[in-house]
Coordinates of C-alpha atoms in Angstrom, one line a residue:
M1 CA 43.8 33.6 1.5
S2 CA 44.5 35.8 -2.4
R3 CA 43.7 32.1 -4.3
K4 CA 39.7 32.2 -2.7
G5 CA 39.7 35.4 -5.0
L6 CA 38.2 38.9 -4.3
P7 CA 34.3 37.4 -3.8
L8 CA 35.3 35.4 -2.1
R9 CA 37.3 36.8 0.4
V10 CA 33.9 39.2 1.0
Y11 CA 31.2 36.1 1.4
R12 CA 32.8 34.8 4.2
V13 CA 33.3 38.1 6.5
A14 CA 30.6 39.3 5.9
S15 CA 28.6 35.4 6.8
A16 CA 30.6 35.8 9.7
L17 CA 29.7 39.3 10.5
L18 CA 26.7 39.2 9.9
E19 CA 25.6 36.1 11.9
P20 CA 23.1 37.8 14.3
A21 CA 21.3 38.9 10.5
A22 CA 20.9 35.4 10.7
A23 CA 19.8 34.8 13.3
A24 CA 17.0 36.9 12.7
L25 CA 16.2 36.1 9.9
L26 CA 16.2 32.9 11.2
L27 CA 13.3 34.3 13.3
V28 CA 11.6 36.1 10.1
R29 CA 11.5 32.4 7.9
K30 CA 10.0 30.8 11.4
R31 CA 6.7 33.0 11.6
R32 CA 6.4 32.4 7.8
G33 CA 6.3 28.7 8.3
K34 CA 9.9 28.2 6.5
E35 CA 11.3 27.1 9.4
D36 CA 10.5 24.5 11.7
P37 CA 10.6 25.5 15.1
E38 CA 10.8 22.5 16.6
R39 CA 14.2 22.4 15.5
L40 CA 15.2 26.0 14.7
A41 CA 18.6 25.0 16.4
E42 CA 20.2 22.8 14.0
R43 CA 19.4 25.5 11.2
R44 CA 22.5 27.0 13.0
G45 CA 24.6 24.0 13.7
T46 CA 23.4 22.5 17.2
A47 CA 22.3 18.6 16.7
S48 CA 19.0 17.3 17.7
V49 CA 19.6 13.9 18.4
K50 CA 22.5 11.8 19.6
R51 CA 25.4 11.1 16.6
P52 CA 26.1 7.2 16.3
N53 CA 29.5 5.8 17.1
R54 CA 30.9 4.8 14.4
P55 CA 31.3 6.0 10.7
L56 CA 29.6 8.1 9.3
V57 CA 28.7 9.7 6.4
W58 CA 26.7 12.6 5.2
L59 CA 24.5 13.6 2.5
H60 CA 23.3 16.2 1.9
G61 CA 20.0 17.8 -0.9
A62 CA 19.1 21.1 -0.8
S63 CA 14.9 20.0 -0.7
V64 CA 12.4 17.2 -1.8
G65 CA 14.1 16.3 -5.2
E66 CA 17.3 16.1 -4.2
T67 CA 16.8 14.3 -1.2
V68 CA 14.6 12.2 -2.5
T69 CA 17.5 10.7 -5.3
L70 CA 19.7 10.0 -2.6
L71 CA 17.5 7.1 -1.2
P72 CA 18.7 4.9 -3.0
L73 CA 22.6 5.2 -2.0
I74 CA 21.5 5.6 1.7
A75 CA 19.8 2.3 1.7
K76 CA 23.1 1.4 -0.5
L77 CA 25.9 2.5 2.4
Q78 CA 23.8 1.6 5.4
K79 CA 23.9 -2.3 4.2
R80 CA 27.7 -2.1 4.2
G81 CA 27.3 -0.5 7.6
L82 CA 28.0 2.9 7.8
A83 CA 25.5 5.5 10.0
V84 CA 24.0 8.1 7.6
L85 CA 23.3 11.7 8.6
V86 CA 21.2 13.0 5.4
T87 CA 20.5 16.9 5.4
S88 CA 18.0 19.2 3.7
G89 CA 17.1 23.0 3.9
T90 CA 13.1 23.5 3.7
V91 CA 10.5 22.0 6.1
T92 CA 9.2 19.9 3.1
S93 CA 11.9 18.4 2.3
A94 CA 11.7 16.7 6.5
R95 CA 8.1 15.9 6.3
L96 CA 9.3 13.5 3.0
M97 CA 12.3 12.6 5.1
A98 CA 10.1 11.6 7.5
A99 CA 8.5 9.4 5.7
R100 CA 11.0 8.1 3.7
L101 CA 14.1 7.7 5.2
P102 CA 15.0 4.4 6.1
A103 CA 15.6 3.1 9.4
G104 CA 18.1 3.6 11.5
A105 CA 19.3 7.1 9.1
I106 CA 18.6 9.7 10.6
H107 CA 17.9 13.9 9.1
Q108 CA 18.8 17.5 10.7
Y109 CA 18.1 20.7 8.9
L110 CA 21.5 22.2 7.6
P111 CA 23.1 24.8 8.9
L112 CA 23.0 27.9 7.0
D113 CA 25.9 28.9 6.1
V114 CA 27.7 31.1 8.1
P115 CA 31.1 30.0 9.4
R116 CA 30.5 29.4 13.8
Y117 CA 27.3 27.8 12.8
M118 CA 29.1 25.3 10.0
R119 CA 32.6 24.5 12.6
R120 CA 29.5 24.2 15.5
F121 CA 27.5 20.9 13.1
L122 CA 30.8 19.3 12.0
D123 CA 32.7 18.9 15.5
Y124 CA 29.2 17.7 16.6
W125 CA 28.9 15.1 14.1
R126 CA 32.4 13.9 12.6
P127 CA 32.0 12.7 9.4
E128 CA 34.1 9.9 7.0
L129 CA 32.4 11.5 4.5
C130 CA 30.5 14.0 2.5
L131 CA 28.0 13.3 -0.3
I132 CA 26.2 16.8 -2.1
C133 CA 23.6 16.5 -4.4
E134 CA 23.8 17.8 -7.5
S135 CA 24.9 21.9 -7.3
E136 CA 24.0 23.1 -3.5
I137 CA 27.9 24.6 -3.4
W138 CA 28.3 26.7 -0.3
P139 CA 31.0 27.7 1.0
N140 CA 31.6 28.1 4.6
L141 CA 30.5 24.1 4.7
L142 CA 33.3 23.4 1.7
I143 CA 36.1 25.6 3.5
E144 CA 35.7 24.5 7.3
A145 CA 35.3 20.3 5.3
Q146 CA 38.4 21.2 3.7
R147 CA 40.3 22.1 7.1
R148 CA 39.1 18.7 8.5
A149 CA 40.8 17.1 5.3
L150 CA 36.9 15.4 5.6
P151 CA 36.5 14.3 2.0
V152 CA 33.9 16.1 0.0
V153 CA 32.1 14.4 -3.3
M154 CA 29.3 16.4 -5.4
V155 CA 26.8 13.0 -7.2
N156 CA 24.5 13.5 -9.5
G157 CA 26.5 16.4 -10.0
R158 CA 25.2 19.5 -12.4
M159 CA 25.9 22.7 -13.7
S160 CA 23.0 24.5 -15.9
E161 CA 24.0 27.2 -18.6
R162 CA 22.9 29.7 -16.3
S163 CA 24.5 28.9 -13.1
F164 CA 27.5 27.9 -15.5
A165 CA 27.4 31.9 -16.3
R166 CA 26.7 32.8 -13.1
W167 CA 30.1 31.4 -11.5
Y168 CA 32.0 32.2 -14.5
K169 CA 32.8 36.0 -13.4
M170 CA 33.7 35.2 -10.8
P171 CA 36.5 32.7 -12.4
R172 CA 38.8 32.7 -9.1
S173 CA 36.3 31.8 -6.3
S174 CA 34.2 28.5 -8.6
R175 CA 38.1 27.4 -9.6
F176 CA 38.3 27.5 -5.9
L177 CA 35.6 26.2 -4.6
L178 CA 35.1 23.0 -7.1
S179 CA 38.6 22.2 -6.3
C180 CA 37.0 21.2 -2.4
F181 CA 35.4 18.4 -4.1
E182 CA 36.9 15.2 -3.6
A183 CA 35.7 14.6 -6.9
C184 CA 32.8 15.8 -9.4
L185 CA 30.0 13.4 -10.8
A186 CA 28.1 14.7 -13.1
Q187 CA 24.4 13.5 -14.1
S188 CA 25.5 14.3 -18.1
Q189 CA 28.4 15.3 -20.5
A190 CA 27.3 18.7 -20.6
D191 CA 27.4 19.2 -17.3
A192 CA 31.2 16.9 -17.1
E193 CA 31.7 19.8 -19.2
R194 CA 30.5 22.9 -17.6
L195 CA 32.4 21.9 -13.9
A196 CA 35.6 20.7 -15.4
Q197 CA 35.6 24.7 -17.0
L198 CA 34.9 26.2 -14.3
G199 CA 37.9 24.3 -12.5
A200 CA 36.8 21.2 -10.8
P201 CA 39.9 18.9 -11.6
R202 CA 38.3 15.9 -10.8
V203 CA 34.8 15.0 -13.1
S204 CA 33.0 11.9 -14.3
V205 CA 30.5 11.1 -15.6
A206 CA 28.2 8.9 -13.9
G207 CA 24.6 9.5 -15.1
N208 CA 21.6 10.2 -13.4
L209 CA 20.3 8.7 -9.8
K210 CA 17.3 10.2 -10.6
F211 CA 16.5 7.3 -12.7
D212 CA 17.4 4.6 -9.3
V213 CA 15.2 5.8 -7.6
P214 CA 12.0 3.9 -6.5
A215 CA 8.6 5.0 -7.9
P216 CA 6.8 7.1 -4.6
P217 CA 4.9 4.9 -2.2
A218 CA 0.8 4.5 -1.7
D219 CA -1.3 3.7 0.4
P220 CA -3.2 0.4 -1.1
D221 CA -5.9 1.4 1.3
T222 CA -6.1 4.8 -0.3
L223 CA -5.4 3.2 -3.5
A224 CA -8.2 1.0 -3.9
I225 CA -10.6 3.6 -2.3
L226 CA -9.7 6.6 -4.8
D227 CA -9.6 3.8 -7.6
G228 CA -12.9 2.5 -6.8
M229 CA -14.5 6.3 -6.9
T230 CA -12.9 6.7 -10.3
T231 CA -13.6 4.2 -12.4
G232 CA -14.6 4.7 -15.8
R233 CA -14.0 7.8 -15.6
P234 CA -11.1 9.7 -17.6
V235 CA -8.1 10.5 -15.9
W236 CA -5.5 13.0 -16.0
I237 CA -3.1 14.8 -13.4
A238 CA -1.5 18.6 -14.1
A239 CA 2.0 18.1 -11.2
S240 CA 3.4 20.2 -9.6
T241 CA 2.0 23.3 -10.8
H242 CA 3.5 27.2 -10.2
P243 CA 0.6 30.0 -10.4
G244 CA 0.0 30.8 -13.9
E245 CA -0.7 27.4 -14.9
D246 CA -3.2 26.4 -12.9
E247 CA -5.4 29.2 -15.4
L248 CA -3.9 27.3 -18.0
V249 CA -4.5 23.5 -16.8
L250 CA -8.4 24.5 -16.1
G251 CA -8.9 25.9 -19.6
A252 CA -7.3 22.8 -20.8
H253 CA -10.0 21.1 -18.4
L254 CA -13.1 23.2 -19.5
A255 CA -12.4 22.4 -23.6
L256 CA -11.8 18.9 -22.9
K257 CA -14.9 18.4 -20.6
R258 CA -16.9 19.2 -23.8
H259 CA -15.8 16.3 -25.5
L260 CA -15.4 14.2 -22.0
P261 CA -17.8 14.4 -20.0
K262 CA -16.6 12.2 -17.5
L263 CA -13.7 14.1 -17.5
L264 CA -11.4 14.2 -13.9
T265 CA -8.7 16.9 -13.7
I266 CA -6.6 16.0 -10.9
I267 CA -3.9 19.5 -9.9
A268 CA -1.5 18.6 -7.6
P269 CA 0.2 21.9 -7.0
R270 CA 4.0 22.6 -6.5
H271 CA 3.6 24.4 -3.3
P272 CA 0.5 22.3 -1.6
Q273 CA -0.4 25.8 0.3
R274 CA -1.8 27.4 -2.4
G275 CA -4.7 24.8 -3.1
S276 CA -7.0 26.9 -1.8
D277 CA -6.6 29.3 -4.5
I278 CA -7.0 26.8 -7.0
A279 CA -9.7 25.9 -5.6
A280 CA -11.3 29.4 -5.8
L281 CA -10.2 30.1 -9.9
A282 CA -11.8 26.0 -10.0
E283 CA -15.3 27.7 -8.4
A284 CA -14.7 31.0 -9.9
N285 CA -15.3 29.5 -13.9
G286 CA -17.8 26.6 -12.4
V287 CA -16.3 24.2 -12.2
P288 CA -17.2 21.7 -9.0
V289 CA -14.4 20.7 -6.6
A290 CA -13.2 19.4 -4.0
R291 CA -9.2 19.4 -1.9
R292 CA -7.7 16.5 -0.5
A293 CA -6.7 18.8 2.3
G294 CA -10.0 19.7 3.2
G295 CA -11.6 16.4 3.8
G296 CA -13.2 16.4 0.1
S297 CA -13.0 13.6 -2.6
P298 CA -13.3 13.3 -6.6
E299 CA -16.8 12.0 -6.3
R300 CA -18.8 11.5 -9.7
D301 CA -19.8 15.4 -8.9
I302 CA -17.0 16.3 -8.7
D303 CA -14.8 17.8 -12.2
L304 CA -11.8 19.5 -10.5
Y305 CA -9.6 17.1 -7.6
V306 CA -7.1 19.7 -5.6
A307 CA -4.3 17.2 -4.9
D308 CA -3.0 19.9 -1.9
T309 CA -1.5 17.1 0.4
L310 CA 2.3 16.2 0.4
N311 CA 4.1 12.8 -0.5
E312 CA 1.3 11.7 -1.9
L313 CA 2.5 11.5 -5.8
G314 CA 2.7 8.2 -6.2
L315 CA -1.1 8.1 -5.2
F316 CA -2.5 10.2 -7.8
Y317 CA -0.4 8.5 -10.6
R318 CA -1.7 5.2 -10.1
L319 CA -4.7 7.4 -10.7
S320 CA -3.9 9.0 -13.8
Q321 CA -3.7 8.2 -17.3
V322 CA -2.0 10.8 -18.9
A323 CA 0.4 13.2 -16.6
F324 CA 1.3 16.5 -17.7
L325 CA 4.6 17.7 -16.1
G326 CA 5.5 21.2 -14.1
G327 CA 6.9 24.6 -14.2
S328 CA 6.8 23.8 -18.3
L329 CA 4.4 25.9 -19.2
I330 CA 5.5 29.3 -18.1
D331 CA 9.7 30.8 -17.9
G332 CA 11.6 31.0 -14.8
I333 CA 11.2 27.4 -13.8
G334 CA 12.5 25.2 -15.7
G335 CA 10.9 21.6 -15.5
H336 CA 10.1 19.1 -12.9
N337 CA 11.1 15.3 -13.0
P338 CA 9.1 13.2 -15.5
I339 CA 10.8 10.3 -14.5
E340 CA 8.5 9.7 -11.1
P341 CA 5.0 9.4 -13.0
A342 CA 7.2 7.1 -15.9
K343 CA 7.9 4.8 -13.7
L344 CA 3.6 4.7 -12.4
G345 CA 2.3 3.7 -15.9
C346 CA 1.5 7.5 -17.0
A347 CA 2.0 9.1 -20.1
L348 CA 3.5 12.2 -20.7
L349 CA 3.9 15.8 -21.5
H350 CA 5.6 18.6 -20.7
G351 CA 5.8 22.2 -21.8
P352 CA 8.5 23.4 -23.5
F353 CA 10.3 25.5 -20.3
V354 CA 12.4 22.5 -19.4
H355 CA 15.8 23.9 -19.3
N356 CA 16.7 22.9 -15.8
N357 CA 16.1 18.8 -16.9
A358 CA 16.5 19.3 -20.8
E359 CA 18.0 16.2 -21.4
I360 CA 15.5 13.8 -19.4
F361 CA 13.0 14.9 -21.4
A362 CA 14.5 14.6 -24.6
A363 CA 15.1 11.5 -23.9
F364 CA 11.3 10.5 -23.1
D365 CA 10.8 12.5 -26.3
Q366 CA 12.9 10.5 -28.6
G367 CA 11.5 7.5 -26.9
G368 CA 7.5 8.0 -28.0
G369 CA 6.7 8.1 -23.6
S370 CA 6.3 11.9 -23.6
R371 CA 4.6 15.0 -26.1
E372 CA 5.9 18.8 -25.7
V373 CA 2.5 21.1 -25.7
A374 CA 3.4 24.4 -26.0
D375 CA -0.1 26.3 -24.4
A376 CA -3.9 25.3 -22.9
Q377 CA -4.9 24.5 -26.1
A378 CA -2.2 22.0 -27.4
L379 CA -2.3 20.2 -23.6
A380 CA -6.2 20.2 -24.4
G381 CA -5.4 18.3 -27.6
A382 CA -3.1 15.9 -26.4
V383 CA -5.1 15.0 -23.5
H384 CA -7.5 14.7 -25.5
R385 CA -5.7 11.7 -27.9
W386 CA -4.4 9.9 -25.7
L387 CA -7.4 9.6 -23.5
N388 CA -10.0 9.3 -26.0
D389 CA -7.0 5.7 -27.6
P390 CA -6.4 4.6 -24.2
A391 CA -4.4 2.3 -26.2
S392 CA -2.1 4.8 -27.7
A393 CA -1.6 5.7 -24.1
R394 CA -0.5 2.4 -23.0
Q395 CA 1.6 2.7 -25.5
A396 CA 2.9 6.2 -24.4
A397 CA 3.4 5.0 -21.1
R398 CA 5.4 2.0 -21.7
A399 CA 7.7 3.8 -23.9
A400 CA 8.1 6.0 -21.2
A401 CA 8.6 3.2 -18.6
Q402 CA 11.3 1.9 -20.6
T403 CA 13.6 4.4 -21.1
A404 CA 13.4 5.1 -18.1
H405 CA 14.9 1.4 -17.6
Q406 CA 17.5 2.1 -20.3
L407 CA 18.5 5.1 -17.9
G408 CA 19.1 3.8 -15.4
G409 CA 22.4 2.5 -13.5
A410 CA 24.1 6.2 -11.8
I411 CA 23.2 4.2 -8.2
N412 CA 26.4 1.3 -9.2
R413 CA 28.7 4.1 -11.1
T414 CA 28.0 6.6 -8.4
L415 CA 29.4 3.3 -5.7
Q416 CA 32.1 2.2 -8.2
A417 CA 33.5 5.8 -7.8
I418 CA 33.3 6.9 -4.7
E419 CA 34.4 3.2 -3.3
P420 CA 37.9 4.0 -2.3
L421 CA 36.9 6.4 0.7
L422 CA 34.7 4.2 1.5
M423 CA 37.2 1.7 1.8
R424 CA 38.6 4.0 4.0
A425 CA 35.9 4.9 6.2
A426 CA 35.6 0.9 6.8
L427 CA 39.0 0.1 8.0
E428 CA 38.6 3.2 10.4
Q429 CA 35.7 1.2 11.7
R430 CA 37.7 -1.6 12.1
E431 CA 40.6 0.2 14.1
T432 CA 38.2 1.8 16.5
A433 CA 36.3 -1.2 16.7
P434 CA 36.9 -2.1 20.4

């Protein structure tokens, strides 16, 4: 036990003793709409569907971005005849998985990191392999997996400078937990170096799986209707915005309207429940606005369209010539993934605060597919240049798409790295077959 380090030992004991508090926390989260009341038992490790009677690979992603990243890997595993279980921790990710998981794949909520919950979960599902996306390091999950000799691999691994600084303060705990991974397949050389410095014994660079994720879909009938409504109008989208950015986007819109009277601005907030707040902000500034969640449409007399629904960004990226990626004009978020709009024909803009995706944005900037803007005035100027010069916008969009294509291939490197573990699962499948 001593090699775990004091912080980890304290966490282990506290998480067991505070199990009643964890159950109470779930009830509080349910009242706030942050838990699915019909599936609350899953958060305590109780399965809601039957386990398939064949070797099973368990993949985990924290929320929407991580679970989407796993989709190409899920498809490849299913082609090998393996059962696939996907877990995540948010209601929005569960809804997205319901829409985008391939037939036969199972979604469950990840149990809270309580020892008894994790034991219950693992005893029922009995996976042959666990693939954890990015940087989800849950101590009880890893300890219980190690006790069962369950191989765990970190895929699309990342370790930001901020996370590294936190883990660096607990060297024995971080070294022990990272040693529980059979392998850590990092997104970049910088991520690999940080993981190795923290004590991960088996680290390699596989690249970023996000570049291999198919572009988000769009209903063709809905797309045709909205495309007809917006034909002849310059359209741009501010995607995945956060409080504090909506005001900046609205300021940019008001500045642009003086030069582009037919302009349509789309705001897709990161959290759709903020749609009514954004609409109220627009109305307070005299901007004609409609909300997608309220049944509104981008009619000719609408200047600002709030796309406050789930799983429809693929639709709105296809309508837009320019996409601004939110979480980047205010500090603390780190910028959101620009790969999806790059694959769907958008020229890209972002703010200066992109530490969560710094290498991705740097690649797009260097390739000419994206530009950095510092504030509302710079945002308005960049959008105007591209909307006023469609040929230049198309050139930037092609550059973004080319960069996204060139940086693909992580899926094949990841599969190659885990091939011995997949072969082991396939062998067990043959040995247990009747």
